[in-house]
Amino acid sequence: MSTAPDTTSAPAAIRTTNELGLGLLRQPTSVLFGPGQRRQIPAIINSLTDHVLIVTDERMSASAEFIAISEELRSRGLTVSVYSGTEPDLPRENILEVTERFGSAGVGAILGIGGGSCMDLAKVVSVVLTHGGDVRDYYGEYLVPGPGCPVVTVPTTAGTGAEVTSISVVYDKDKGMKVGVASPHLEAIAAVIDPELTLTCPPGLTAAAGADALSHLVEAFTGRAKNPSAEDIATKLYVGKNRLTDLYARNGIPLLQSALGRVCANPADLEARSDTLFAAYCAGMAINTAGTAGAHAIQSPIGALTHTPHGFGISALLPYVMRYNLPTRIPEFAEIGRLLGSADATGSDLEQARAGITGIENILESIGAPTDLKTLGLSPDDFDTVANQALLATRLTANNPRDLDHAAVRFILERGWAGDRSWWTV
């Protein structure tokens, strides 16, 4: 078993006024939030095009809400095309199918309604329909040459934040891994966020999505502050945390703590649905500039190997990644502890930071999310493969507040597989 990584030379957290002074946010042109806001969709689409492609999944396409939106669009004289074959973790094959079927149809705007995969599909299809080629031509950062056709995003789950992010994550079977298409040109022209559309989200999916949103908030708040240059901002999507992203994270963390358990216990609680969805929106806004980090880098190959929900893969990793990162982010984890009410404000910073980490773990446990890797079906024989692939996700590992190498990832995997949370790196 790997030994605990050395912490004596860990870099100090970056929190000076100058280094957190940058205020950069990437976001949709418009955001509409609140119960009933879906009724604004026909007017928005009508102002953009006379032919809309709706991208969704099989479950959503059969819902009364979807049918009502489609009928209202048609009643306004719009041509409405529908693709309802979106699959979880957005396989590249879905993109190929949509572009082949609708590439010459004269689509003027795309409505992505559903979970993260549906919205990611809408965003990336907009690029391929406009600029041609294969989605693989756009893997990476800032490789999209210009805007695509307008996209309107409508989430029906509270987790990914894809409605407000500038990235689509694609599973490429031939590569055996998830890859990102990251560019400000993927940003939606409007995000319509209606909590009523999440009322029928199944409890298991609600919990998995909520765990994902929680990880976004934690990783954005505890990530690196990079004080990016103008060139960095023009060439990289994730340029580090700043005062504005911290505002969203600080709002979202206690809101999710309050609402997520309630909505998992009572899916019909509209107030809890609204708060959970708003927390997920806050998380999406935070990561769209700050980025995600180590837990997401490691989860991607684990998800490909175990075929488990992304949010539950993240929940099984987060306790161990937080412990690993603790030496470099004591003030941030201490603040999380105070936000959650799990920390004694009279205690030391370290005591409060540990309480912040256990407070996050308590949220995950309260919704029945897995908190160890063995539960996911990961084999120790796969640790080296997971570590190697995780370290290829440099866009994510570069955001981790503490450097990651092969030995460090193995250490996290070993502790996570054993479910051992008795250790602290400091």
XYZ file of C-alpha atoms in Angstrom:
426
model
C 0.000 0.000 0.000
C 1.223 3.495 -0.802
C 2.435 5.634 2.064
C 0.898 8.995 2.831
C 2.389 11.704 0.607
C 4.765 14.146 2.250
C 3.096 17.374 3.382
C 6.061 19.292 4.715
C 6.645 21.153 1.451
C 3.003 21.638 0.496
C 2.405 25.116 -0.954
C 0.423 27.609 1.076
C -3.124 28.424 0.044
C -3.354 31.385 -2.334
C -5.738 33.907 -0.819
C -4.165 37.381 -1.062
C -6.261 40.323 -2.195
C -4.314 40.738 -5.415
C -4.424 37.059 -6.288
C -8.175 36.806 -5.681
C -8.895 40.237 -7.092
C -9.727 39.058 -10.607
C -13.462 38.947 -11.157
C -14.112 36.762 -14.203
C -17.331 34.898 -14.917
C -18.350 33.036 -18.045
C -22.097 32.626 -18.322
C -25.085 32.435 -20.698
C -26.422 35.628 -22.217
C -29.625 35.247 -20.155
C -30.658 33.109 -17.190
C -34.313 32.644 -16.254
C -34.902 30.934 -12.907
C -38.087 29.971 -11.100
C -41.177 27.761 -11.167
C -43.039 28.056 -14.459
C -40.199 29.682 -16.399
C -40.437 26.908 -19.025
C -43.407 28.822 -20.413
C -40.938 31.436 -21.667
C -39.249 28.908 -23.970
C -41.536 29.291 -27.026
C -41.087 33.074 -27.081
C -37.310 32.735 -26.754
C -37.070 30.180 -29.560
C -39.471 32.151 -31.748
C -37.118 35.141 -31.540
C -34.207 33.033 -32.785
C -35.405 30.815 -35.643
C -38.271 29.232 -37.527
C -36.751 25.718 -37.244
C -35.689 24.379 -33.866
C -34.083 21.031 -33.063
C -35.003 19.737 -29.614
C -32.430 17.414 -28.069
C -33.680 15.306 -25.155
C -33.961 11.737 -23.871
C -36.663 9.104 -24.059
C -38.068 9.730 -20.576
C -38.395 13.481 -20.995
C -39.824 13.250 -24.512
C -42.854 11.370 -23.155
C -43.606 13.885 -20.398
C -46.584 16.223 -20.408
C -44.295 19.227 -19.987
C -42.249 18.337 -23.061
C -45.345 17.749 -25.160
C -46.780 21.116 -24.074
C -43.577 22.960 -25.025
C -43.408 21.218 -28.409
C -47.054 21.934 -29.198
C -46.701 25.602 -28.282
C -43.664 25.917 -30.556
C -45.579 24.365 -33.443
C -48.598 26.581 -32.769
C -46.341 29.570 -33.427
C -45.587 28.228 -36.886
C -42.147 26.838 -36.091
C -40.767 23.650 -37.590
C -39.860 21.386 -34.675
C -37.455 18.465 -35.074
C -36.834 16.148 -32.128
C -33.963 13.858 -31.193
C -34.842 11.795 -28.106
C -32.045 9.226 -28.140
C -29.588 10.927 -25.783
C -27.787 8.400 -23.585
C -26.038 8.869 -20.221
C -22.415 10.060 -20.321
C -23.032 11.358 -23.876
C -21.384 8.804 -26.184
C -19.802 10.208 -29.341
C -22.203 8.036 -31.334
C -25.118 10.261 -30.253
C -23.371 13.269 -31.776
C -22.685 11.417 -35.018
C -26.324 10.335 -35.240
C -27.728 13.825 -34.672
C -25.398 15.529 -37.135
C -26.098 12.883 -39.778
C -29.881 13.126 -39.368
C -30.179 16.897 -39.114
C -27.043 18.220 -40.787
C -28.877 19.395 -43.895
C -32.218 20.211 -42.274
C -31.652 23.941 -41.899
C -31.809 23.974 -38.106
C -31.568 27.540 -36.788
C -31.458 26.918 -33.032
C -31.181 23.984 -30.639
C -33.157 23.419 -27.448
C -31.419 21.051 -25.045
C -33.847 19.844 -22.399
C -32.981 17.103 -19.913
C -29.991 16.130 -17.824
C -26.395 17.103 -18.395
C -25.912 14.805 -21.376
C -28.880 16.332 -23.224
C -27.602 19.857 -22.702
C -24.025 18.880 -23.561
C -25.302 17.249 -26.742
C -27.175 20.409 -27.720
C -24.090 22.562 -27.203
C -21.653 20.374 -29.099
C -24.076 19.619 -31.954
C -24.449 23.370 -32.431
C -20.713 23.538 -33.075
C -20.536 20.572 -35.447
C -23.617 21.591 -37.452
C -22.179 25.074 -37.913
C -18.490 24.355 -38.495
C -18.563 20.808 -39.880
C -16.144 17.967 -39.345
C -16.192 15.454 -36.520
C -16.574 16.274 -32.842
C -13.046 14.932 -32.386
C -11.803 17.984 -34.269
C -12.861 20.072 -31.280
C -11.604 17.950 -28.366
C -9.648 20.197 -26.025
C -9.742 23.885 -25.191
C -10.437 26.803 -27.520
C -10.480 24.724 -30.707
C -13.968 25.862 -31.750
C -13.411 28.515 -34.456
C -16.530 30.572 -33.791
C -20.113 30.605 -32.521
C -22.521 27.840 -33.432
C -26.245 28.247 -33.873
C -28.021 29.544 -30.734
C -28.609 27.051 -27.920
C -31.210 27.234 -25.159
C -30.573 24.925 -22.195
C -33.275 23.595 -19.871
C -32.188 21.304 -16.995
C -34.464 18.609 -15.601
C -31.927 17.451 -13.000
C -30.078 19.462 -10.351
C -26.444 18.495 -10.643
C -24.224 19.019 -13.651
C -24.686 22.755 -14.112
C -24.398 22.114 -17.862
C -27.072 24.728 -18.481
C -24.524 27.471 -17.735
C -21.155 25.903 -18.576
C -18.959 26.336 -21.637
C -18.027 22.687 -22.017
C -19.520 19.458 -23.340
C -18.152 16.185 -22.005
C -18.163 13.288 -24.479
C -17.425 9.602 -23.949
C -15.256 8.392 -26.814
C -15.474 4.596 -26.897
C -12.424 4.226 -29.128
C -10.313 6.215 -26.687
C -11.893 4.521 -23.676
C -12.292 7.813 -21.847
C -14.282 11.006 -21.481
C -13.006 14.075 -23.289
C -14.116 17.679 -23.262
C -14.973 20.238 -25.901
C -14.287 23.470 -24.040
C -14.857 26.915 -25.490
C -16.826 30.070 -24.662
C -18.553 29.465 -28.006
C -20.467 26.621 -26.318
C -22.193 28.983 -23.921
C -25.982 28.976 -24.204
C -27.796 32.084 -25.332
C -30.375 31.386 -22.623
C -30.654 28.999 -19.690
C -34.229 28.392 -18.567
C -34.122 26.851 -15.095
C -37.548 25.718 -13.894
C -37.676 23.677 -10.651
C -41.048 22.206 -11.641
C -39.271 20.240 -14.374
C -37.262 18.380 -11.709
C -40.300 17.154 -9.749
C -40.378 13.834 -11.632
C -36.636 13.206 -11.341
C -36.242 9.745 -9.709
C -34.806 9.685 -6.156
C -31.626 7.833 -7.139
C -30.869 10.269 -9.939
C -31.689 13.192 -7.640
C -29.125 11.929 -5.124
C -26.431 11.278 -7.742
C -26.944 14.666 -9.368
C -26.894 16.394 -5.988
C -23.617 14.711 -5.089
C -22.159 16.008 -8.344
C -23.300 19.555 -7.577
C -21.801 19.320 -4.095
C -18.454 18.248 -5.527
C -18.542 21.175 -7.962
C -19.037 23.607 -5.105
C -16.243 22.080 -3.028
C -13.740 21.802 -5.870
C -14.428 25.331 -7.122
C -14.081 26.812 -3.629
C -10.924 24.886 -2.710
C -9.280 24.969 -6.148
C -6.333 27.047 -7.229
C -6.364 30.808 -7.605
C -4.158 31.328 -10.637
C -4.191 35.109 -11.201
C -4.408 34.458 -14.959
C -2.930 36.661 -17.633
C -4.905 38.032 -20.569
C -3.396 35.247 -22.679
C -4.552 32.620 -20.170
C -8.089 33.975 -20.275
C -8.039 33.901 -24.083
C -6.739 30.329 -24.337
C -7.955 28.424 -21.266
C -11.465 27.807 -20.022
C -10.596 27.072 -16.400
C -8.514 29.970 -15.078
C -8.893 29.459 -11.341
C -11.108 30.560 -8.503
C -11.719 34.220 -7.784
C -13.964 36.465 -5.726
C -16.953 36.013 -8.006
C -16.748 32.210 -8.171
C -16.360 32.139 -4.385
C -19.611 34.104 -4.044
C -21.475 31.372 -5.894
C -19.787 28.568 -3.946
C -20.480 30.215 -0.590
C -24.141 30.545 -1.522
C -24.519 27.038 -2.892
C -22.847 24.941 -0.188
C -25.220 25.668 2.738
C -28.225 25.798 0.408
C -27.497 22.287 -0.842
C -26.914 21.064 2.703
C -30.357 22.321 3.676
C -32.267 21.127 0.618
C -30.724 17.935 -0.732
C -31.742 15.620 2.081
C -35.251 17.077 2.066
C -35.757 16.560 -1.637
C -34.444 12.987 -1.520
C -36.896 12.239 1.306
C -39.805 14.056 -0.352
C -39.406 14.432 -4.130
C -42.617 16.499 -4.331
C -41.203 19.285 -2.123
C -41.050 22.146 -4.643
C -39.219 24.486 -2.268
C -36.492 21.887 -1.733
C -36.392 21.219 -5.481
C -35.974 24.955 -6.100
C -33.175 25.303 -3.554
C -31.368 22.221 -4.862
C -31.608 23.451 -8.442
C -30.403 26.920 -7.460
C -27.444 25.379 -5.627
C -26.625 23.356 -8.756
C -26.826 26.565 -10.798
C -24.426 28.242 -8.340
C -22.098 25.269 -8.702
C -22.198 25.480 -12.485
C -21.419 29.190 -12.391
C -18.478 28.565 -10.052
C -16.867 25.757 -12.045
C -17.375 27.485 -15.389
C -14.440 29.726 -14.485
C -12.760 28.042 -11.513
C -12.983 24.518 -12.933
C -13.199 21.127 -11.278
C -10.170 19.269 -9.975
C -8.774 15.983 -8.687
C -11.989 14.131 -7.867
C -13.305 14.693 -11.391
C -10.005 13.714 -12.992
C -9.943 10.412 -11.101
C -13.648 9.649 -11.498
C -13.605 9.744 -15.286
C -11.632 6.499 -15.801
C -13.421 4.887 -12.858
C -16.773 5.631 -14.481
C -15.598 4.158 -17.771
C -14.492 0.959 -16.013
C -17.428 0.492 -13.635
C -20.298 2.073 -15.620
C -21.553 3.794 -12.481
C -23.319 7.179 -12.291
C -20.914 10.100 -12.416
C -22.281 11.696 -9.250
C -21.902 8.515 -7.219
C -18.368 8.019 -8.520
C -17.561 11.517 -7.335
C -19.171 10.927 -3.934
C -17.060 7.793 -3.456
C -13.873 9.780 -4.137
C -14.534 13.142 -2.543
C -13.803 12.227 1.122
C -10.328 10.993 0.226
C -9.467 13.764 -2.227
C -10.510 16.353 0.374
C -8.265 14.737 2.985
C -5.373 14.681 0.527
C -5.881 18.370 -0.316
C -6.346 19.513 3.283
C -2.744 20.693 3.945
C -2.993 23.327 1.214
C -6.555 24.477 1.899
C -7.044 24.635 5.662
C -8.699 28.115 5.617
C -11.114 27.114 2.840
C -12.188 23.856 4.467
C -12.519 25.695 7.790
C -14.872 28.178 6.135
C -16.880 25.281 4.692
C -17.178 23.938 8.229
C -18.556 27.258 9.419
C -20.936 27.511 6.441
C -22.300 24.051 7.251
C -22.431 24.645 10.991
C -20.296 21.552 11.550
C -17.300 23.504 12.877
C -16.864 25.058 16.307
C -15.899 28.650 15.521
C -13.799 28.771 18.698
C -11.653 25.843 17.571
C -8.391 26.023 15.659
C -8.376 26.470 11.889
C -7.308 22.843 11.506
C -10.109 21.571 13.740
C -12.633 23.633 11.801
C -11.207 22.404 8.482
C -11.544 18.778 9.501
C -15.107 19.513 10.590
C -15.755 21.026 7.162
C -14.655 17.819 5.473
C -16.751 15.627 7.764
C -19.678 18.003 7.198
C -19.487 17.362 3.448
C -19.276 13.623 4.120
C -22.377 13.838 6.317
C -24.346 15.349 3.422
C -23.285 12.511 1.126
C -24.187 9.875 3.709
C -27.566 11.498 4.391
C -28.667 10.901 0.780
C -27.304 7.358 0.595
C -24.463 8.201 -1.782
C -21.559 5.724 -1.784
C -18.459 6.890 0.066
C -16.027 4.144 -0.911
C -14.732 2.803 -4.215
C -15.293 -0.878 -3.490
C -19.048 -0.222 -3.615
C -18.639 0.940 -7.221
C -17.072 -2.372 -8.242
C -13.595 -0.983 -8.879
C -10.839 -3.607 -8.687
C -7.420 -2.880 -7.152
C -6.001 -4.362 -10.358
C -7.252 -1.221 -12.107
C -5.546 1.304 -9.834
C -2.561 1.890 -12.109
C -4.778 2.265 -15.178
C -7.010 4.735 -13.359
C -4.026 6.730 -12.122
C -2.439 6.883 -15.566
C -5.651 8.044 -17.242
C -6.516 10.510 -14.480
C -3.177 12.263 -14.899
C -3.924 12.776 -18.600
C -6.746 15.132 -17.598
C -4.319 18.002 -17.104
C -7.097 20.597 -17.447
C -8.479 19.178 -14.179
C -5.333 18.146 -12.328
C -3.882 21.628 -12.865
C -6.763 22.985 -10.756
C -6.167 20.643 -7.846
C -4.827 22.679 -4.931
C -2.177 20.070 -4.201
C -0.010 18.509 -6.892
C -1.034 15.044 -8.059
C 1.297 12.351 -9.345
C 0.910 8.605 -9.869
C 1.801 7.742 -6.276
C -0.633 10.307 -4.893
C -3.519 9.058 -7.032
C -2.782 5.470 -6.008
C -2.752 6.553 -2.376
C -6.207 8.133 -2.790
C -7.518 5.044 -4.603
C -6.219 2.652 -1.947
C -7.761 4.606 0.912
C -10.970 5.067 -1.052
C -11.249 1.384 -1.912
C -10.762 0.425 1.736
C -13.234 3.102 2.845
C -10.573 4.274 5.302
C -11.391 7.752 6.582
C -9.426 7.419 9.819
C -6.417 9.286 8.414
C -5.610 12.938 7.963
C -2.679 14.280 5.959
C -2.312 17.066 8.501
